[in-house]
Amino acid sequence: MVPSPLRSKTILKHARSSSFPSTSHPIVSQFDEHLCRVNTSLEATSSCLSSFTCKLGDLGNLFDYTEDLLQLPHIQQAISLDGDELLEGYIKVLDVCATIKDLLSNEKQNKQDLLSALRRRRNTNDIISSYLTSRKKSKKMIQNILKDLKGMMKKNVIASETLAVVSMLKEVQSVTLGLFKSLLLHVNGTGSQSSSWSLLSKIVRSKKEEVEANEFDNVDAALCSKNIGTYDELQNQLREMEATIEVLEQGLECFFRRLIKTRVSLLNILSH
């Protein structure tokens, strides 16, 4: 679960009371404010895949503030005394990000193959079967990643005696893992839709139900349905998902580079 803004402020305030000078550096205050905004943004629920691109952008901005924080001499001094575990955590976050990138790339490729088959009306059944098999593999992979994330988030609990600087940077890790978890759960799908549900039934669904729809669930359910006479709407949705995933991939790639930059900064601090 992503830590709440209130919890973030409480942890940071408590930790700084014994580790920071009475007057915090302006960069620290700016970091705090953006961390709270990101927490608020990530707590907002949305069933739209594209919303994760915006949330990832906000998180990327937080890492820019983190990088500014790591340039402060007193921050570097504190990290040099108690930063090995912190660095290990960021390396694990980097690995998870790389895994999610590969997962999304595979999802996009599968949708491209499915869309191509639907357009040509050739080997449609084989492609659909292949797609559904791939989705099962993806869901199994997601469950394994979520299991690892649970362990990482549990281990990332901030102790009261933790230095203020380490507390702040661990909080960034927790927020990042929380976003990854939400994204994985979305890609995995709720699995609550009946296999006989048709995309055409969206015409008579309420607005509330429309908001709660998950794109991945919609596609999976449509392919499992035996009553669909046309794939026109499905093709439109696949095209939209393909474009959205591509934008999200670009955002993840940018964020991945930010993570590498943070890891390098921590390595440099600990090596001196």
PDB file of C-alpha atoms in Angstrom, residues 17-107:
ATOM      1  CA  SER A  17      13.700  16.180  14.846  1.00  0.00           C
ATOM      2  CA  SER A  18      16.838  14.290  15.876  1.00  0.00           C
ATOM      3  CA  SER A  19      18.881  14.367  12.676  1.00  0.00           C
ATOM      4  CA  PHE A  20      18.347  17.640  10.835  1.00  0.00           C
ATOM      5  CA  PRO A  21      19.359  21.180  11.815  1.00  0.00           C
ATOM      6  CA  SER A  22      16.545  23.364  13.105  1.00  0.00           C
ATOM      7  CA  THR A  23      16.278  25.177   9.763  1.00  0.00           C
ATOM      8  CA  SER A  24      15.841  22.777   6.853  1.00  0.00           C
ATOM      9  CA  HIS A  25      17.354  23.512   3.475  1.00  0.00           C
ATOM     10  CA  PRO A  26      14.810  24.856   0.933  1.00  0.00           C
ATOM     11  CA  ILE A  27      15.414  21.810  -1.273  1.00  0.00           C
ATOM     12  CA  VAL A  28      14.305  19.567   1.604  1.00  0.00           C
ATOM     13  CA  SER A  29      11.063  21.521   1.948  1.00  0.00           C
ATOM     14  CA  GLN A  30      10.454  21.349  -1.801  1.00  0.00           C
ATOM     15  CA  PHE A  31      11.122  17.614  -1.721  1.00  0.00           C
ATOM     16  CA  ASP A  32       8.614  17.172   1.119  1.00  0.00           C
ATOM     17  CA  GLU A  33       5.914  19.112  -0.677  1.00  0.00           C
ATOM     18  CA  HIS A  34       6.318  17.158  -3.900  1.00  0.00           C
ATOM     19  CA  LEU A  35       6.410  13.846  -2.041  1.00  0.00           C
ATOM     20  CA  CYS A  36       3.048  14.661  -0.467  1.00  0.00           C
ATOM     21  CA  ARG A  37       1.601  15.663  -3.854  1.00  0.00           C
ATOM     22  CA  VAL A  38       2.804  12.427  -5.422  1.00  0.00           C
ATOM     23  CA  ASN A  39       1.310  10.406  -2.568  1.00  0.00           C
ATOM     24  CA  THR A  40      -2.024  12.146  -3.098  1.00  0.00           C
ATOM     25  CA  SER A  41      -1.851  11.548  -6.847  1.00  0.00           C
ATOM     26  CA  LEU A  42      -1.076   7.848  -6.478  1.00  0.00           C
ATOM     27  CA  GLU A  43      -3.885   7.327  -3.985  1.00  0.00           C
ATOM     28  CA  ALA A  44      -6.431   8.548  -6.530  1.00  0.00           C
ATOM     29  CA  THR A  45      -8.031   5.441  -8.030  1.00  0.00           C
ATOM     30  CA  SER A  46      -8.597   5.170 -11.756  1.00  0.00           C
ATOM     31  CA  SER A  47      -9.522   2.335 -14.090  1.00  0.00           C
ATOM     32  CA  CYS A  48      -7.846   4.084 -17.023  1.00  0.00           C
ATOM     33  CA  LEU A  49      -4.498   2.735 -18.186  1.00  0.00           C
ATOM     34  CA  SER A  50      -3.437   6.155 -19.452  1.00  0.00           C
ATOM     35  CA  SER A  51      -3.669   7.578 -15.907  1.00  0.00           C
ATOM     36  CA  PHE A  52      -0.497   5.686 -15.017  1.00  0.00           C
ATOM     37  CA  THR A  53       1.460   7.757 -17.523  1.00  0.00           C
ATOM     38  CA  CYS A  54       0.578  10.932 -15.601  1.00  0.00           C
ATOM     39  CA  LYS A  55       1.339   9.298 -12.253  1.00  0.00           C
ATOM     40  CA  LEU A  56       4.660   8.050 -13.575  1.00  0.00           C
ATOM     41  CA  GLY A  57       5.469  11.578 -14.736  1.00  0.00           C
ATOM     42  CA  ASP A  58       4.744  12.944 -11.253  1.00  0.00           C
ATOM     43  CA  LEU A  59       6.954  10.266  -9.737  1.00  0.00           C
ATOM     44  CA  GLY A  60       9.713  11.109 -12.212  1.00  0.00           C
ATOM     45  CA  ASN A  61       9.575  14.731 -11.081  1.00  0.00           C
ATOM     46  CA  LEU A  62       9.948  13.539  -7.483  1.00  0.00           C
ATOM     47  CA  PHE A  63      13.161  11.791  -8.492  1.00  0.00           C
ATOM     48  CA  ASP A  64      14.424  15.072  -9.924  1.00  0.00           C
ATOM     49  CA  TYR A  65      13.944  16.592  -6.467  1.00  0.00           C
ATOM     50  CA  THR A  66      15.638  13.519  -5.005  1.00  0.00           C
ATOM     51  CA  GLU A  67      18.651  14.105  -7.212  1.00  0.00           C
ATOM     52  CA  ASP A  68      18.845  17.725  -6.012  1.00  0.00           C
ATOM     53  CA  LEU A  69      18.661  16.424  -2.451  1.00  0.00           C
ATOM     54  CA  LEU A  70      21.590  14.076  -3.040  1.00  0.00           C
ATOM     55  CA  GLN A  71      23.813  17.014  -4.022  1.00  0.00           C
ATOM     56  CA  LEU A  72      23.627  18.601  -0.553  1.00  0.00           C
ATOM     57  CA  PRO A  73      26.797  18.013   1.502  1.00  0.00           C
ATOM     58  CA  HIS A  74      25.025  17.236   4.800  1.00  0.00           C
ATOM     59  CA  ILE A  75      22.732  14.774   2.972  1.00  0.00           C
ATOM     60  CA  GLN A  76      25.738  13.027   1.451  1.00  0.00           C
ATOM     61  CA  GLN A  77      27.412  12.837   4.846  1.00  0.00           C
ATOM     62  CA  ALA A  78      24.369  11.185   6.422  1.00  0.00           C
ATOM     63  CA  ILE A  79      24.015   8.672   3.574  1.00  0.00           C
ATOM     64  CA  SER A  80      27.697   7.739   3.745  1.00  0.00           C
ATOM     65  CA  LEU A  81      27.120   6.600   7.336  1.00  0.00           C
ATOM     66  CA  ASP A  82      23.961   4.544   6.744  1.00  0.00           C
ATOM     67  CA  GLY A  83      23.280   4.066   3.057  1.00  0.00           C
ATOM     68  CA  ASP A  84      24.174   0.493   2.067  1.00  0.00           C
ATOM     69  CA  GLU A  85      20.680  -0.883   2.637  1.00  0.00           C
ATOM     70  CA  LEU A  86      19.234   2.161   0.910  1.00  0.00           C
ATOM     71  CA  LEU A  87      21.323   1.519  -2.194  1.00  0.00           C
ATOM     72  CA  GLU A  88      20.297  -2.143  -2.219  1.00  0.00           C
ATOM     73  CA  GLY A  89      16.653  -1.067  -2.150  1.00  0.00           C
ATOM     74  CA  TYR A  90      17.065   1.229  -5.144  1.00  0.00           C
ATOM     75  CA  ILE A  91      18.802  -1.511  -7.113  1.00  0.00           C
ATOM     76  CA  LYS A  92      15.820  -3.797  -6.468  1.00  0.00           C
ATOM     77  CA  VAL A  93      13.420  -1.044  -7.557  1.00  0.00           C
ATOM     78  CA  LEU A  94      15.452  -0.692 -10.738  1.00  0.00           C
ATOM     79  CA  ASP A  95      15.176  -4.431 -11.402  1.00  0.00           C
ATOM     80  CA  VAL A  96      11.391  -4.351 -10.907  1.00  0.00           C
ATOM     81  CA  CYS A  97      11.097  -1.419 -13.301  1.00  0.00           C
ATOM     82  CA  ALA A  98      13.051  -3.325 -15.954  1.00  0.00           C
ATOM     83  CA  THR A  99      10.808  -6.374 -15.491  1.00  0.00           C
ATOM     84  CA  ILE A 100       7.653  -4.275 -15.884  1.00  0.00           C
ATOM     85  CA  LYS A 101       9.084  -2.718 -19.050  1.00  0.00           C
ATOM     86  CA  ASP A 102       9.545  -6.188 -20.529  1.00  0.00           C
ATOM     87  CA  LEU A 103       6.054  -7.200 -19.435  1.00  0.00           C
ATOM     88  CA  LEU A 104       4.430  -4.193 -21.100  1.00  0.00           C
ATOM     89  CA  SER A 105       6.468  -4.711 -24.252  1.00  0.00           C
ATOM     90  CA  ASN A 106       5.192  -8.288 -24.446  1.00  0.00           C
ATOM     91  CA  GLU A 107       1.598  -7.135 -23.854  1.00  0.00           C
TER      92      GLU A 107
END
